[in-house]
Tab-separated table of C-alpha atoms (C1' of nucleotides) in Angstrom:
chain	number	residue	atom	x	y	z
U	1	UNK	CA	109.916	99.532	96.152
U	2	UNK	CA	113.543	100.842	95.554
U	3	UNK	CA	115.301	99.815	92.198
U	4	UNK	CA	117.615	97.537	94.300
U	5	UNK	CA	115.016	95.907	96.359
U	6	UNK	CA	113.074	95.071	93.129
U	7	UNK	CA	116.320	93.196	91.674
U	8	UNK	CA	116.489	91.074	95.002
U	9	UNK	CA	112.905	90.478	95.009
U	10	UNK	CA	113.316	89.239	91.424
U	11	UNK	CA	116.216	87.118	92.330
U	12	UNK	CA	114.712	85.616	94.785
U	13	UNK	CA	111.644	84.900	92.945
U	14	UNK	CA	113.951	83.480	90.029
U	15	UNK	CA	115.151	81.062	92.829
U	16	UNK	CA	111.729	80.342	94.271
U	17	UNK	CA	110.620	79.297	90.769
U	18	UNK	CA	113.430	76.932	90.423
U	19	UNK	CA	112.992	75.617	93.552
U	20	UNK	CA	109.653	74.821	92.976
U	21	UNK	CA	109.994	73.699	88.865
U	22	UNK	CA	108.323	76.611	87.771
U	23	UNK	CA	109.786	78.831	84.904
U	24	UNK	CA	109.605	82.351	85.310
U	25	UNK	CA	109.090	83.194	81.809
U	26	UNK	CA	109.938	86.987	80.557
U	27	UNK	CA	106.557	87.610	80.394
U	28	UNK	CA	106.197	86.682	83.992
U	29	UNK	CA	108.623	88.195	85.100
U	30	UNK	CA	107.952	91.250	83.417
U	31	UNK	CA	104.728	91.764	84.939
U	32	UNK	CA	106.500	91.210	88.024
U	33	UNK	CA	108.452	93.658	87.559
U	34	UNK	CA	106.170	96.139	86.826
U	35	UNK	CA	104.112	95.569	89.550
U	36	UNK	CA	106.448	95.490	92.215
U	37	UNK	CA	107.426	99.196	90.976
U	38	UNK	CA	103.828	100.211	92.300
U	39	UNK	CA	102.172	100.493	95.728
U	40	UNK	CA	99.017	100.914	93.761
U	41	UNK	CA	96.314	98.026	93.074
U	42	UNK	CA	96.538	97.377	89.391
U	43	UNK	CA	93.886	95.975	87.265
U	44	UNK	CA	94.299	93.716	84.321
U	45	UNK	CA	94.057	96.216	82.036
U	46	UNK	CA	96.120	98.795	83.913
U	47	UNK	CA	98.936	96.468	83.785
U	48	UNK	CA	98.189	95.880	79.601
U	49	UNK	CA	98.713	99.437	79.413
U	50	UNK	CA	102.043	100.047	81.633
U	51	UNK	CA	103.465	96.637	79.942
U	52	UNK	CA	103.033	98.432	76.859
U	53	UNK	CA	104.334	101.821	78.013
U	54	UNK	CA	107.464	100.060	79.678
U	55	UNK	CA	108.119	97.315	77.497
U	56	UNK	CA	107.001	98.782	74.004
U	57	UNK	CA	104.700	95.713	73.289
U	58	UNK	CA	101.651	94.856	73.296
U	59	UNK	CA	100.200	91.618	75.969
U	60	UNK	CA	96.413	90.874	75.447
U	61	UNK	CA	94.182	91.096	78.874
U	62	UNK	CA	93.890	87.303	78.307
U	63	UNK	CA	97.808	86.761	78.918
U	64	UNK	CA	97.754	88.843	81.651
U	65	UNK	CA	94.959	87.186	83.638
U	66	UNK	CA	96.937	84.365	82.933
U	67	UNK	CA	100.338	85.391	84.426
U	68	UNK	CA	98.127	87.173	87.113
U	69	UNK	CA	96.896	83.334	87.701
U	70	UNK	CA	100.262	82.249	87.777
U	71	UNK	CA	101.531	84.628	89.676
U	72	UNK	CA	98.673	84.153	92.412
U	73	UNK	CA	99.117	80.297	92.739
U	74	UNK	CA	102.182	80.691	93.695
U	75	UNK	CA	101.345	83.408	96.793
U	76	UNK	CA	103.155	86.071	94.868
U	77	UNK	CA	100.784	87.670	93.749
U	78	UNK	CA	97.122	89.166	95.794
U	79	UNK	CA	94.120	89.524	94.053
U	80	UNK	CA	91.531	92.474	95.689
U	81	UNK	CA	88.480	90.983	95.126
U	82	UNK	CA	86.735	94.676	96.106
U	83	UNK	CA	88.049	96.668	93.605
U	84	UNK	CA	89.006	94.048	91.038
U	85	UNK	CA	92.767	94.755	91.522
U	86	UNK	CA	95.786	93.095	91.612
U	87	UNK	CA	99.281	93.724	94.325
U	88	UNK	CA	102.588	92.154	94.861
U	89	UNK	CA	102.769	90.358	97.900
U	90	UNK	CA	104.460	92.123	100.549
U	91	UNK	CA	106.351	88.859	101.516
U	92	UNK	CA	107.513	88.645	98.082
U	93	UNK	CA	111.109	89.364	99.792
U	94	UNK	CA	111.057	87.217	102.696
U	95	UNK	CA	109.999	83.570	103.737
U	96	UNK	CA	106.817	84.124	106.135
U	97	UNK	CA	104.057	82.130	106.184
U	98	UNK	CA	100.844	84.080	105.550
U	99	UNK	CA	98.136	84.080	108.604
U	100	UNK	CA	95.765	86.421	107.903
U	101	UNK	CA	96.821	89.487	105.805
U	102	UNK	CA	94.790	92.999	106.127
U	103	UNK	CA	94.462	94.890	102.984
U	104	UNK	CA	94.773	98.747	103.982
U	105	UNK	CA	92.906	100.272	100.390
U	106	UNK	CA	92.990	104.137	100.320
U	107	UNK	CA	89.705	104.985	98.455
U	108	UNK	CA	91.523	108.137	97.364
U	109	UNK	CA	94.884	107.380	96.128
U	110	UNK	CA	94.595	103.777	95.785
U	111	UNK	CA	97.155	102.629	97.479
U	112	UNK	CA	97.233	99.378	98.788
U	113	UNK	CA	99.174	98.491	102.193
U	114	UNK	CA	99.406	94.867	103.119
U	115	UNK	CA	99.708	94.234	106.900
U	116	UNK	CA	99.627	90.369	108.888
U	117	UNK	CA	96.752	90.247	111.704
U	118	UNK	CA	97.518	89.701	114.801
U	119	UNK	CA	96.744	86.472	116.329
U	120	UNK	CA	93.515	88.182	118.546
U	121	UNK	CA	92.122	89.144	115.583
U	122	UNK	CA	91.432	85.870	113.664
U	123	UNK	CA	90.434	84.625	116.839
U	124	UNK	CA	88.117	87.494	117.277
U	125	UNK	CA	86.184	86.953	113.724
U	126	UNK	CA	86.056	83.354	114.640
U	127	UNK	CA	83.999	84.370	118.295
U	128	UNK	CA	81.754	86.112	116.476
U	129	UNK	CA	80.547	83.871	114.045
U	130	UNK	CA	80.950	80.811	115.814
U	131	UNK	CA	77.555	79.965	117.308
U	132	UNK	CA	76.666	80.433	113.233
U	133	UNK	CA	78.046	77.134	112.601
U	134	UNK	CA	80.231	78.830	109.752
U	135	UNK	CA	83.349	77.819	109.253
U	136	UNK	CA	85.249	80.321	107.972
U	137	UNK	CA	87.881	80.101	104.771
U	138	UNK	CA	88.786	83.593	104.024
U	139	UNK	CA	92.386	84.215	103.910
U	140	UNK	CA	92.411	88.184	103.801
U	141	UNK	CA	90.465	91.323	105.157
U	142	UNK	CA	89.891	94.276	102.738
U	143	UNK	CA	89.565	97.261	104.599
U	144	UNK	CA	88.860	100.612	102.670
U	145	UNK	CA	89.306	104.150	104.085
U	146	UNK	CA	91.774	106.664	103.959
U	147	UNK	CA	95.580	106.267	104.300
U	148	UNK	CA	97.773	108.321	106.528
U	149	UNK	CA	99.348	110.412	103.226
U	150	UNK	CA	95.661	111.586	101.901
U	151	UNK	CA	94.236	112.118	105.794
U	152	UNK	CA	97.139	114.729	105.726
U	153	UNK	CA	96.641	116.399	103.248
A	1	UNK	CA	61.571	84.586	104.876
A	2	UNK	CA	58.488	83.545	105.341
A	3	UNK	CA	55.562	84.740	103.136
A	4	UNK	CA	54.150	86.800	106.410
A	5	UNK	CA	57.496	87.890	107.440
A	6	UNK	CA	57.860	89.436	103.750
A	7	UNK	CA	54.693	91.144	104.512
A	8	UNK	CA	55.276	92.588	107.307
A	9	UNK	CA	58.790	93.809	105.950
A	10	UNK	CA	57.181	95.743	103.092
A	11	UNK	CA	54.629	97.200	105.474
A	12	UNK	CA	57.207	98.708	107.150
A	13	UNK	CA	59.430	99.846	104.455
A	14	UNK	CA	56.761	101.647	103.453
A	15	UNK	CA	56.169	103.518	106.011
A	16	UNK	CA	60.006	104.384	106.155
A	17	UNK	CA	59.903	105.774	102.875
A	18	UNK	CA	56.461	107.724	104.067
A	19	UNK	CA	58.492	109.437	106.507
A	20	UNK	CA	61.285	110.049	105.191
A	21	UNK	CA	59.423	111.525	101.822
A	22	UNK	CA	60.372	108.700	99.597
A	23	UNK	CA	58.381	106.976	96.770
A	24	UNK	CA	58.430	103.365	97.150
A	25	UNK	CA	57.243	102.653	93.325
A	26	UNK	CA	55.758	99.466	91.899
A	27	UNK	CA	59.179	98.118	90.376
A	28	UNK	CA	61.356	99.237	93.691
A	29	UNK	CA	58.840	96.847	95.769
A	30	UNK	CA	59.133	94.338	93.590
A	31	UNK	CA	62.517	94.123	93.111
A	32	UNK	CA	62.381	94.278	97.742
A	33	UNK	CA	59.870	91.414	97.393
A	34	UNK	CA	61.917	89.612	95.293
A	35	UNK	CA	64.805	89.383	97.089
A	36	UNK	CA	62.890	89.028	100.581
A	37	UNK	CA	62.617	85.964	98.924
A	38	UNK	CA	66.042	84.967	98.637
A	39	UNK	CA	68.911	84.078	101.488
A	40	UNK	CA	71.467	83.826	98.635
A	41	UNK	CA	73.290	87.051	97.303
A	42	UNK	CA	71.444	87.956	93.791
A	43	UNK	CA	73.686	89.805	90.802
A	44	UNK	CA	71.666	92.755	89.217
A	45	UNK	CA	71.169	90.136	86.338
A	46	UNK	CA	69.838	87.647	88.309
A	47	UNK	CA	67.518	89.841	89.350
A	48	UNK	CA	66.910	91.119	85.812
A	49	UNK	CA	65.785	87.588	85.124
A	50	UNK	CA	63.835	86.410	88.366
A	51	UNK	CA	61.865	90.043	87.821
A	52	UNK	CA	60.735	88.572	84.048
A	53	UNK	CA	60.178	85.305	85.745
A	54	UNK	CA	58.086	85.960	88.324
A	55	UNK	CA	56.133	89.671	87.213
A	56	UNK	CA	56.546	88.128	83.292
A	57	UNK	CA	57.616	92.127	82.846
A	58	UNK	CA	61.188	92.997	81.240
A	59	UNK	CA	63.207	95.437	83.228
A	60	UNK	CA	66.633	96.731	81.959
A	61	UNK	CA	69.880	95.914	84.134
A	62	UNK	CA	70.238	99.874	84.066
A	63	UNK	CA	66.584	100.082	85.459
A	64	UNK	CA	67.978	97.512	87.914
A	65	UNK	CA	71.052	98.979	88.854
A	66	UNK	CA	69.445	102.148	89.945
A	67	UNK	CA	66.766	100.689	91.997
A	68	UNK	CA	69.500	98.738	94.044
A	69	UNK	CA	71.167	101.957	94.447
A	70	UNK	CA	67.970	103.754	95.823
A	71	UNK	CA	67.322	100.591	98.073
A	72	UNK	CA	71.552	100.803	99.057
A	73	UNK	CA	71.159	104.191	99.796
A	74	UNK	CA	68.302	104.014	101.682
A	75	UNK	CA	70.246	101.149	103.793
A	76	UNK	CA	67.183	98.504	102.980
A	77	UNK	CA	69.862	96.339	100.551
A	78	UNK	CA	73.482	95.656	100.986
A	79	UNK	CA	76.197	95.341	98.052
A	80	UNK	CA	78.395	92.327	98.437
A	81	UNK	CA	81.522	93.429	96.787
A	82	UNK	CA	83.323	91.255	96.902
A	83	UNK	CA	80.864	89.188	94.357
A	84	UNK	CA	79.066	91.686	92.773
A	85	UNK	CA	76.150	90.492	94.320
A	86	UNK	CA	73.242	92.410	96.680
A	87	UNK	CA	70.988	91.109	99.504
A	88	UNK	CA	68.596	92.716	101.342
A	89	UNK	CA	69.741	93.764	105.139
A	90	UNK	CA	68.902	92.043	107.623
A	91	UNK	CA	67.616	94.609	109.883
A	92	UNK	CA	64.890	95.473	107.370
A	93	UNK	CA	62.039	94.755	109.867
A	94	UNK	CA	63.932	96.202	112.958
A	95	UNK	CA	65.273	99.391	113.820
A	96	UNK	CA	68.853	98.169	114.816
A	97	UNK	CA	71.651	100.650	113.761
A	98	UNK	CA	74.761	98.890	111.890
A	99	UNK	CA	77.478	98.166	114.109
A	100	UNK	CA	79.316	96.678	111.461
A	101	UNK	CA	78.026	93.637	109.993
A	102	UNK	CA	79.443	90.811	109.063
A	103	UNK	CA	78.628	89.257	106.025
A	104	UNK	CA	79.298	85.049	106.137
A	105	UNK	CA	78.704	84.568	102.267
A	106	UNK	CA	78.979	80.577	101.807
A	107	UNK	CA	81.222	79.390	98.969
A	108	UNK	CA	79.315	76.766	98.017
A	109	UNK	CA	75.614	77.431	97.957
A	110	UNK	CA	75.581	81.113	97.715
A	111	UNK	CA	74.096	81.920	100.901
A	112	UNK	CA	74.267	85.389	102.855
A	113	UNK	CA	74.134	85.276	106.408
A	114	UNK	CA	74.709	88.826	107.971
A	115	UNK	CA	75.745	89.121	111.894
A	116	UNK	CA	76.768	92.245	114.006
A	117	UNK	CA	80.073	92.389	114.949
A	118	UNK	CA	80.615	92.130	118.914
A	119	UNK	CA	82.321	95.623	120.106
A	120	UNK	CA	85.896	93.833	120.349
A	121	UNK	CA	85.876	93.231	116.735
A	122	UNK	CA	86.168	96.751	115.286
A	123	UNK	CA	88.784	97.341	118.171
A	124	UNK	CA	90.860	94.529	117.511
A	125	UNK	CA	90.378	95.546	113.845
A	126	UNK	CA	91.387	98.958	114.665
A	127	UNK	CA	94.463	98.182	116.969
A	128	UNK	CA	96.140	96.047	114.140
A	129	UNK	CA	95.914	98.962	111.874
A	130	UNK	CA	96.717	102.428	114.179
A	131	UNK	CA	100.566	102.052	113.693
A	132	UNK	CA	99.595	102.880	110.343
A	133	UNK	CA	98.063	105.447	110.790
A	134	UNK	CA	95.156	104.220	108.063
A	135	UNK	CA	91.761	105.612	108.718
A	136	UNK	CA	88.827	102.471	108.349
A	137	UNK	CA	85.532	103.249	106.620
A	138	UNK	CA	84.615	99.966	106.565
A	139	UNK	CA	81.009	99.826	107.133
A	140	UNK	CA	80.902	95.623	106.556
A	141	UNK	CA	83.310	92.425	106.123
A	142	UNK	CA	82.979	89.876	103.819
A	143	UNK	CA	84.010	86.625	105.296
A	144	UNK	CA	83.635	84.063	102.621
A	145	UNK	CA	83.314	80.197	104.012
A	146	UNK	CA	81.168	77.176	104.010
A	147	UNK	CA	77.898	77.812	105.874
A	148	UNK	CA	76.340	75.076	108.506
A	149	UNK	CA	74.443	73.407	106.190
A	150	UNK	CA	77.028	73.008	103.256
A	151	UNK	CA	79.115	71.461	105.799
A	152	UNK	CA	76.809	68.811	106.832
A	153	UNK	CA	76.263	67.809	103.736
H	1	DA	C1'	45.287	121.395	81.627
H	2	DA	C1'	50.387	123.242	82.382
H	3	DT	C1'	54.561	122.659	84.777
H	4	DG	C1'	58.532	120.659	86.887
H	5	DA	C1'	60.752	117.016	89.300
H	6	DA	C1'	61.546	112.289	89.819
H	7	DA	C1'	61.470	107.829	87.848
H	8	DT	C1'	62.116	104.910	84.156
H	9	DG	C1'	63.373	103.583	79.325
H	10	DT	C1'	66.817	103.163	75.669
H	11	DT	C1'	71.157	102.927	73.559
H	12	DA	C1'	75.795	102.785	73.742
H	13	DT	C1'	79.958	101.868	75.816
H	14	DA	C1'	83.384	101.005	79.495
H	15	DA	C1'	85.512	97.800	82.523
H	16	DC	C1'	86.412	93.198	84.062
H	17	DA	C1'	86.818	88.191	82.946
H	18	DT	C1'	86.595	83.511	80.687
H	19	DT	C1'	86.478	79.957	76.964
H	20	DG	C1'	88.186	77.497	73.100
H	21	DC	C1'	91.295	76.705	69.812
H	22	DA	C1'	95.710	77.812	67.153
H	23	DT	C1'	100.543	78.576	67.358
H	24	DT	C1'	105.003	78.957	69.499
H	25	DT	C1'	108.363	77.758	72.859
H	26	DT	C1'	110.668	74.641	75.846
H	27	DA	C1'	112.061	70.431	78.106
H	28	DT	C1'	113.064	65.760	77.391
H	29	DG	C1'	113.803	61.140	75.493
H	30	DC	C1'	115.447	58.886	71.467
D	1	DG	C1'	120.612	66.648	66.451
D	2	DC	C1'	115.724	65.597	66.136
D	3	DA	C1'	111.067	64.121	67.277
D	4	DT	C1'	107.684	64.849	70.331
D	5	DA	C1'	104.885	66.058	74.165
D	6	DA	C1'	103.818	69.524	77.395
D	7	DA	C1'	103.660	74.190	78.718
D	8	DA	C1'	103.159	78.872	77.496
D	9	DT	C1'	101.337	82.292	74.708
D	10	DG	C1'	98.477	84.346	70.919
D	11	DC	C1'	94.078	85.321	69.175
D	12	DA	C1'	89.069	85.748	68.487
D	13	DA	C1'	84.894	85.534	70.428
D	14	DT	C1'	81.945	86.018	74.081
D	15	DG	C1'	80.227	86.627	78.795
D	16	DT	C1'	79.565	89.498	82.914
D	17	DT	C1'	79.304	93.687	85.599
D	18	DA	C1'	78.638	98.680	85.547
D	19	DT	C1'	77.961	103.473	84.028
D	20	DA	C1'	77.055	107.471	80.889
D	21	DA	C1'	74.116	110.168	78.103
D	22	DC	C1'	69.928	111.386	76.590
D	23	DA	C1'	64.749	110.534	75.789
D	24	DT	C1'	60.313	109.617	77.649
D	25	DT	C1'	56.854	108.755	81.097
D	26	DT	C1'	54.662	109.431	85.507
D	27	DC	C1'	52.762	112.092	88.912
D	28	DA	C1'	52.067	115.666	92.377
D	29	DT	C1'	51.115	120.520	92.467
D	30	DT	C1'	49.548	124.548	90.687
DNA sequence: AATGAAATGTTATAACATTGCATTTTATGC
DNA sequence: GCATAAAATGCAATGTTATAACATTTCATT
């Protein structure tokens, strides 16, 4: 994400947070800020290490988690269950609603592309497993492969 | 699975591993009989323990780790990633290629209930995602939920 | 019996995550 | 302003999942 888009996102966040009573501490919104300056899945410790190399001090895994919680309560912030790694929300900058989002992980480079379902496809997942009597609660698809960058090279 | 069903699963994982030049050893069917005896998803130390507990034998979660992966390879047990956990497939005593499964792992009681995917899934999947121009290697989904009989309850 | 390959054991360590309690910061009422 | 309660953060310990590196055992084949 562009150095401008990151300051909106922020600012927008900032408001969010306000709106909702929540204080966006530095620490928060450090993290934030770090992550939204990847396309890459971070893990906890990933983002102990940049926080460090950007901010020249030292966060313990245990804060992080923390803010990660935070962060993820508040729909700002995905957690990728399959590779233990954490993304900025790709609606971070604008209002909509989340249906079902599809994780796009590149097993090579690691980047992580967040697109919305389309309404077939929820509806799709749900035909298949209904005669199982499951009902289903899963609010993302991961879906590993190769993205269009790597394929090309 | 029933105590016959088990059976008749080993029976024929044998003779798999017969043809295709593979040595089922002691510990590798034991660690197959043990979770032929489970629906739920195990964790390698869960199965660490339930080995001790039912054999009265220690085995090391490295010793554990590589049996899964000879049993993963060899398609007879599936990793659930998304919960660090392993179950046996569900095609062990049939001859059914993977489509791609789905794996309906309930929230609440642990249970793994694996289904193939109708051909429209993995088409719908794969129409939401070609603008992308992301290549899938998904081989499963994890759809986590409530299963029937949590619901009931 | 000697050999080599595969399987398993052992130890250490990496990577990911949570708990419990202490301390600091911040918002709020007096 | 100041006391105080609540929220945030720090810190230490521990738990959980996974792999690496190297030693030993098992077993089929000569």
């Amino acid at each position: 994400m562009s150095n401008k888009n990151r300051q909106q996102a922020l600012q927008l966040v900032k408001q969010l947070c306000q709106q909702r009573g929540l204080k966006l501490t530095t620490k928060r919104s450090n993290i934030l800020q770090l992550m939204l300056t990847e396309k890459k899945g971070l893990s906890t410790y990933d983002i102990v290490d940049s926080y460090l190399a950007q901010y020249h001090q030292k966060i313990s895994p245990v804060s992080v988690y923390r803010m990660l919680g935070f962060l993820i309560v508040e729909k700002l912030v995905h957690k990728i269950s399959s590779n233990s790694q954490y993304i900025v929300c790709s609606h971070i900058t604008c209002s909509h609603s989340h249906q079902m989002p599809l994780f796009l992980i590149c097993n090579n480079c690691n980047q992580v592309e967040e697109v919305d379902a389309a309404n077939e496809l929820p509806a799709a997942l749900e035909k298949n497993i209904v005669s199982t009597g499951f009902q289903l609660q899963n609010k993302a698809l991961e879906l590993h492969g190769i993205c269009q960058i790597c394929k090309n090279i």
